[in-house]
mmCIF file of C-alpha atoms in Angstrom:
data_model
loop_
_atom_site.group_PDB
_atom_site.id
_atom_site.type_symbol
_atom_site.label_atom_id
_atom_site.label_comp_id
_atom_site.label_asym_id
_atom_site.label_seq_id
_atom_site.Cartn_x
_atom_site.Cartn_y
_atom_site.Cartn_z
ATOM 1 C CA MET A 553 85.640 99.916 122.558
ATOM 2 C CA PRO A 554 85.574 98.705 118.900
ATOM 3 C CA HIS A 555 82.257 97.912 117.245
ATOM 4 C CA PRO A 556 81.431 94.166 117.509
ATOM 5 C CA ASP A 557 81.700 93.837 113.707
ATOM 6 C CA LEU A 558 85.224 95.254 113.781
ATOM 7 C CA VAL A 559 86.911 92.573 115.848
ATOM 8 C CA PRO A 560 88.012 89.126 114.630
ATOM 9 C CA PRO A 561 86.469 87.029 113.269
ATOM 10 C CA LEU A 562 85.348 89.671 110.786
ATOM 11 C CA PRO A 563 82.208 89.395 108.603
ATOM 12 C CA GLN A 564 82.660 88.891 104.866
ATOM 13 C CA ASP A 565 81.058 92.208 103.957
ATOM 14 C CA LEU A 566 82.994 95.118 105.467
ATOM 15 C CA GLN A 567 81.870 97.822 103.053
ATOM 16 C CA ASN A 568 82.146 101.404 104.306
ATOM 17 C CA ARG A 569 83.557 100.368 107.696
ATOM 18 C CA SER A 570 86.078 102.595 109.449
ATOM 19 C CA PHE A 571 89.245 101.114 110.957
ATOM 20 C CA LYS A 572 90.864 104.527 111.161
ATOM 21 C CA GLY A 573 93.680 104.581 113.731
ATOM 22 C CA MET A 574 92.922 101.066 114.987
ATOM 23 C CA ASP A 575 95.501 98.423 115.885
ATOM 24 C CA CYS A 576 94.734 95.563 113.483
ATOM 25 C CA THR A 577 98.065 93.760 113.735
ATOM 26 C CA GLY A 578 97.824 90.311 112.159
ATOM 27 C CA TRP A 579 94.083 90.516 111.478
ATOM 28 C CA ASP A 580 92.546 88.256 108.846
ATOM 29 C CA PHE A 581 90.801 90.266 106.090
ATOM 30 C CA SER A 582 91.302 87.545 103.460
ATOM 31 C CA GLY A 583 88.572 87.183 100.841
ATOM 32 C CA ARG A 584 86.527 90.014 102.279
ATOM 33 C CA ASP A 585 84.833 92.951 100.595
ATOM 34 C CA ILE A 586 86.612 96.024 101.963
ATOM 35 C CA ARG A 587 85.296 98.526 99.427
ATOM 36 C CA GLY A 588 84.872 101.958 100.953
ATOM 37 C CA CYS A 589 86.812 101.044 104.104
ATOM 38 C CA ASP A 590 88.870 103.667 105.917
ATOM 39 C CA PHE A 591 92.217 102.304 107.154
ATOM 40 C CA ARG A 592 93.943 105.669 107.513
ATOM 41 C CA LYS A 593 96.757 105.664 110.086
ATOM 42 C CA SER A 594 95.807 102.174 111.280
ATOM 43 C CA ASN A 595 98.327 99.507 112.263
ATOM 44 C CA LEU A 596 97.938 96.654 109.757
ATOM 45 C CA ARG A 597 101.311 95.010 110.278
ATOM 46 C CA ASP A 598 101.279 91.354 109.103
ATOM 47 C CA ALA A 599 97.550 91.586 108.292
ATOM 48 C CA ASP A 600 96.186 89.133 105.715
ATOM 49 C CA PHE A 601 94.485 90.808 102.738
ATOM 50 C CA THR A 602 94.654 87.768 100.442
ATOM 51 C CA GLY A 603 92.029 87.975 97.703
ATOM 52 C CA VAL A 604 90.315 91.068 99.095
ATOM 53 C CA HIS A 605 88.062 93.243 96.933
ATOM 54 C CA THR A 606 88.734 96.964 97.274
ATOM 55 C CA GLY A 607 87.364 100.068 95.567
ATOM 56 C CA ARG A 608 84.360 102.357 95.769
ATOM 57 C CA THR A 609 80.926 101.389 97.040
ATOM 58 C CA GLN A 610 77.643 102.457 95.461
ATOM 59 C CA GLN A 611 77.147 104.773 98.413
ATOM 60 C CA GLN A 612 80.419 106.552 97.647
ATOM 61 C CA ILE A 613 79.661 106.758 93.917
ATOM 62 C CA SER A 614 76.177 108.165 94.586
ATOM 63 C CA ARG A 615 77.583 110.760 96.970
ATOM 64 C CA GLU A 616 80.210 111.817 94.437
ATOM 65 C CA THR A 617 77.584 111.940 91.666
ATOM 66 C CA ILE A 618 75.302 114.182 93.723
ATOM 67 C CA GLY A 619 78.256 116.385 94.649
ATOM 68 C CA ILE A 620 78.818 117.475 91.035
ATOM 69 C CA PRO A 621 75.429 119.177 90.389
ATOM 70 C CA ILE A 622 75.477 120.612 93.928
ATOM 71 C CA GLY A 623 78.888 122.108 93.172
ATOM 72 C CA LEU A 624 77.620 123.562 89.903
ATOM 73 C CA ILE A 625 74.513 125.011 91.549
ATOM 74 C CA LEU A 626 76.593 126.602 94.293
ATOM 75 C CA GLY A 627 78.951 127.915 91.628
ATOM 76 C CA ILE A 628 75.991 129.542 89.844
ATOM 77 C CA VAL A 629 74.877 131.093 93.142
ATOM 78 C CA PHE A 630 78.342 132.558 93.560
ATOM 79 C CA VAL A 631 78.130 133.837 89.964
ATOM 80 C CA VAL A 632 74.928 135.698 90.785
ATOM 81 C CA LEU A 633 76.568 137.237 93.836
ATOM 82 C CA MET A 634 79.547 138.301 91.760
ATOM 83 C CA MET A 635 77.323 139.820 89.057
ATOM 84 C CA THR A 636 75.821 142.134 91.669
ATOM 85 C CA ALA A 637 79.320 143.215 92.628
ATOM 86 C CA TYR A 638 80.672 144.249 89.226
ATOM 87 C CA LYS A 639 78.105 146.670 87.846
ATOM 88 C CA SER A 640 79.696 149.435 85.840
ATOM 89 C CA PRO A 641 78.263 152.880 86.679
ATOM 90 C CA ALA A 642 76.068 154.406 83.972
ATOM 91 C CA VAL A 643 77.973 157.664 84.317
ATOM 92 C CA PRO A 644 81.639 157.030 85.223
ATOM 93 C CA THR A 645 82.274 159.779 87.761
ATOM 94 C CA ARG A 646 84.538 159.638 90.804
ATOM 95 C CA GLU A 647 81.532 159.262 93.121
ATOM 96 C CA SER A 648 79.856 156.538 91.052
ATOM 97 C CA ILE A 649 83.115 154.607 90.664
ATOM 98 C CA ASN A 650 83.750 154.756 94.425
ATOM 99 C CA ALA A 651 80.188 153.595 95.104
ATOM 100 C CA ALA A 652 80.606 150.702 92.679
ATOM 101 C CA PHE A 653 83.903 149.776 94.333
ATOM 102 C CA ARG A 654 82.314 149.770 97.796
ATOM 103 C CA LEU A 655 79.466 147.578 96.563
ATOM 104 C CA ALA A 656 81.917 145.178 94.913
ATOM 105 C CA THR A 657 84.042 144.972 98.068
ATOM 106 C CA PHE A 658 81.019 144.325 100.304
ATOM 107 C CA THR A 659 79.490 141.719 97.985
ATOM 108 C CA ASN A 660 82.784 139.923 97.482
ATOM 109 C CA ALA A 661 83.295 139.753 101.251
ATOM 110 C CA ILE A 662 79.892 138.062 101.599
ATOM 111 C CA THR A 663 80.702 135.718 98.718
ATOM 112 C CA VAL A 664 84.043 134.673 100.214
ATOM 113 C CA ALA A 665 82.462 134.190 103.655
ATOM 114 C CA THR A 666 79.898 131.881 102.019
ATOM 115 C CA MET A 667 82.396 130.061 99.837
ATOM 116 C CA LEU A 668 84.940 129.094 102.460
ATOM 117 C CA PRO A 669 82.663 126.867 104.595
ATOM 118 C CA VAL A 670 81.369 125.171 101.433
ATOM 119 C CA PHE A 671 84.902 124.437 100.237
ATOM 120 C CA VAL A 672 85.818 123.091 103.690
ATOM 121 C CA ILE A 673 82.760 120.799 103.741
ATOM 122 C CA PHE A 674 83.408 119.501 100.226
ATOM 123 C CA SER A 675 87.056 118.868 101.096
ATOM 124 C CA TYR A 676 86.140 117.091 104.337
ATOM 125 C CA LEU A 677 83.673 114.834 102.491
ATOM 126 C CA ARG A 678 86.300 114.352 99.761
ATOM 127 C CA LEU A 679 83.851 115.365 97.037
ATOM 128 C CA ASN A 680 86.697 116.409 94.758
ATOM 129 C CA ALA A 681 84.698 116.168 91.528
ATOM 130 C CA GLY A 682 82.010 118.458 92.952
ATOM 131 C CA LEU A 683 84.674 120.787 94.286
ATOM 132 C CA MET A 684 86.263 120.927 90.844
ATOM 133 C CA ALA A 685 82.867 121.656 89.240
ATOM 134 C CA MET A 686 82.296 124.511 91.685
ATOM 135 C CA THR A 687 85.826 125.837 91.180
ATOM 136 C CA GLY A 688 85.292 125.756 87.425
ATOM 137 C CA ALA A 689 82.071 127.740 87.719
ATOM 138 C CA MET A 690 83.804 130.271 89.931
ATOM 139 C CA THR A 691 86.769 130.589 87.563
ATOM 140 C CA ILE A 692 84.537 131.119 84.542
ATOM 141 C CA ALA A 693 82.503 133.662 86.509
ATOM 142 C CA THR A 694 85.592 135.547 87.610
ATOM 143 C CA PHE A 695 86.648 135.776 83.981
ATOM 144 C CA SER A 696 83.249 136.265 82.338
ATOM 145 C CA VAL A 697 81.408 138.723 84.598
ATOM 146 C CA PRO A 698 83.854 141.634 84.156
ATOM 147 C CA ILE A 699 83.857 140.994 80.399
ATOM 148 C CA PHE A 700 80.035 141.015 80.362
ATOM 149 C CA ASN A 701 79.960 144.343 82.157
ATOM 150 C CA LEU A 702 82.706 145.701 79.927
ATOM 151 C CA MET A 703 80.647 144.797 76.854
ATOM 152 C CA ASN A 704 77.719 146.763 78.250
ATOM 153 C CA SER A 705 79.792 149.781 79.203
ATOM 154 C CA PRO A 706 78.613 153.006 77.522
ATOM 155 C CA VAL A 707 82.188 153.760 76.399
ATOM 156 C CA ILE A 708 82.499 150.523 74.342
ATOM 157 C CA THR A 709 81.461 150.597 70.687
ATOM 158 C CA PRO A 710 79.269 147.773 69.267
ATOM 159 C CA LEU A 711 82.117 146.430 67.112
ATOM 160 C CA ILE A 712 84.520 146.221 70.061
ATOM 161 C CA SER A 713 81.743 144.661 72.132
ATOM 162 C CA ILE A 714 81.348 141.871 69.561
ATOM 163 C CA GLY A 715 85.103 141.251 69.628
ATOM 164 C CA ILE A 716 85.113 141.091 73.417
ATOM 165 C CA PHE A 717 82.189 138.639 73.291
ATOM 166 C CA ILE A 718 83.994 136.318 70.846
ATOM 167 C CA VAL A 719 87.223 136.339 72.855
ATOM 168 C CA GLY A 720 85.310 135.826 76.108
ATOM 169 C CA ALA A 721 83.240 132.972 74.677
ATOM 170 C CA VAL A 722 86.337 131.151 73.401
ATOM 171 C CA CYS A 723 88.211 131.557 76.688
ATOM 172 C CA ALA A 724 85.178 130.601 78.801
ATOM 173 C CA SER A 725 84.688 127.474 76.666
ATOM 174 C CA GLY A 726 88.334 126.583 77.155
ATOM 175 C CA PHE A 727 88.031 126.989 80.921
ATOM 176 C CA GLY A 728 84.839 124.934 80.906
ATOM 177 C CA PHE A 729 86.407 122.075 78.924
ATOM 178 C CA PHE A 730 89.483 122.026 81.177
ATOM 179 C CA TYR A 731 87.479 121.882 84.404
ATOM 180 C CA TYR A 732 85.097 119.308 82.907
ATOM 181 C CA LYS A 733 88.021 117.005 82.162
ATOM 182 C CA GLN A 734 89.435 117.561 85.652
ATOM 183 C CA ALA A 735 86.069 116.805 87.274
ATOM 184 C CA VAL A 736 85.775 113.564 85.277
ATOM 185 C CA LYS A 737 89.329 112.626 86.273
ATOM 186 C CA PHE A 738 88.621 113.254 89.960
ATOM 187 C CA PHE A 739 85.382 111.278 89.731
ATOM 188 C CA ARG A 740 87.050 108.262 88.111
ATOM 189 C CA ASN A 741 90.019 108.304 90.494
ATOM 190 C CA ALA A 742 88.092 109.013 93.700
ATOM 191 C CA ILE A 743 89.342 107.087 96.722
ATOM 192 C CA GLY A 744 87.423 103.931 97.574
ATOM 193 C CA THR A 745 89.550 102.022 100.076
ATOM 194 C CA ASP A 746 91.900 104.320 101.955
ATOM 195 C CA PHE A 747 95.252 103.109 103.351
ATOM 196 C CA GLN A 748 96.836 106.556 103.681
ATOM 197 C CA GLY A 749 99.351 106.693 106.511
ATOM 198 C CA ALA A 750 98.709 103.067 107.502
ATOM 199 C CA ASN A 751 101.380 100.617 108.611
ATOM 200 C CA LEU A 752 101.188 97.798 106.042
ATOM 201 C CA SER A 753 104.601 96.294 106.753
ATOM 202 C CA GLY A 754 104.502 92.542 106.221
ATOM 203 C CA ALA A 755 100.880 92.586 105.041
ATOM 204 C CA ASN A 756 99.845 89.926 102.525
ATOM 205 C CA PHE A 757 97.898 91.167 99.451
ATOM 206 C CA THR A 758 98.308 88.031 97.319
ATOM 207 C CA ASN A 759 95.592 87.773 94.604
ATOM 208 C CA ALA A 760 93.957 90.991 95.837
ATOM 209 C CA ILE A 761 91.934 93.232 93.516
ATOM 210 C CA LEU A 762 92.975 96.804 94.285
ATOM 211 C CA LYS A 763 90.826 99.533 92.747
ATOM 212 C CA ASN A 764 90.691 103.217 93.687
ATOM 213 C CA CYS A 765 93.021 102.691 96.637
ATOM 214 C CA ALA A 766 95.153 105.346 98.311
ATOM 215 C CA PHE A 767 98.557 104.412 99.792
ATOM 216 C CA LYS A 768 99.999 107.879 100.372
ATOM 217 C CA GLN A 769 102.519 107.900 103.254
ATOM 218 C CA ALA A 770 101.740 104.250 104.049
ATOM 219 C CA ASN A 771 104.507 101.908 105.233
ATOM 220 C CA LEU A 772 104.639 99.203 102.537
ATOM 221 C CA SER A 773 107.888 97.529 103.555
ATOM 222 C CA GLN A 774 108.012 93.730 103.100
ATOM 223 C CA ALA A 775 104.358 93.568 102.020
ATOM 224 C CA ASN A 776 103.448 90.747 99.615
ATOM 225 C CA TRP A 777 101.916 91.968 96.331
ATOM 226 C CA SER A 778 101.959 88.677 94.390
ATOM 227 C CA ASN A 779 99.364 88.406 91.576
ATOM 228 C CA VAL A 780 97.749 91.711 92.561
ATOM 229 C CA GLU A 781 95.422 93.478 90.090
ATOM 230 C CA THR A 782 95.450 97.274 90.363
ATOM 231 C CA SER A 783 93.336 100.004 88.822
ATOM 232 C CA ARG A 784 93.252 103.767 89.536
ATOM 233 C CA CYS A 785 95.397 103.522 92.660
ATOM 234 C CA ASP A 786 97.677 106.380 93.648
ATOM 235 C CA ARG A 787 100.657 104.015 93.637
ATOM 236 C CA ASP A 788 101.621 101.108 91.377
ATOM 237 C CA VAL A 789 102.232 98.472 94.046
ATOM 238 C CA THR A 790 102.767 95.788 91.380
ATOM 239 C CA LYS A 791 106.293 97.152 90.976
ATOM 240 C CA LEU A 792 106.934 96.227 94.613
ATOM 241 C CA ALA A 793 106.054 92.553 94.131
#
């Protein structure tokens, strides 16, 4: 049975409500604040969204903001685990190399077993900016840790070690800048109001303000997009007006 607030007549403030999979045929959402609402796979045929306000809520923004440092911290934890895995043997013999390989294999198995649930949780919560921050830390670690150990190898001369450091620093900075830009992009374009997979045929969005909306795989046939303002949506619905 639907929550009392999720049946007509609807309250003006519908922030962070979930209508996922519900049959909302012909419902009146006009003039309401539907920021943070989840309409995924819901039936919104002929629904009235005139003048609605969509986008992200402060709760969503705060969650995404917290996700970034958490992702970085977890990335650093994974770096530490990886650093224990790639220690070059002081004396490179067959036995010491095999021992180092076994340690690396064991530690990497633990790291992967720890990483996978974290990635699943971040993906489920749609903390894409935090996920990108963590991925960036992992990528830089994967590149930097072997170089660090190579620099400290007894068979590498000081001059070659300096060259390896310069090349590694430049590449690591490039990786860092790339993932920083991607994290900012994900943060700015994070989904606020989600219409993915919804049936919006015949829906009326006249004078609506659409920000950070997702319309992937939604049925938009015969919807009215007159005088709609859009920003950071995954589809330019103004071209359908």
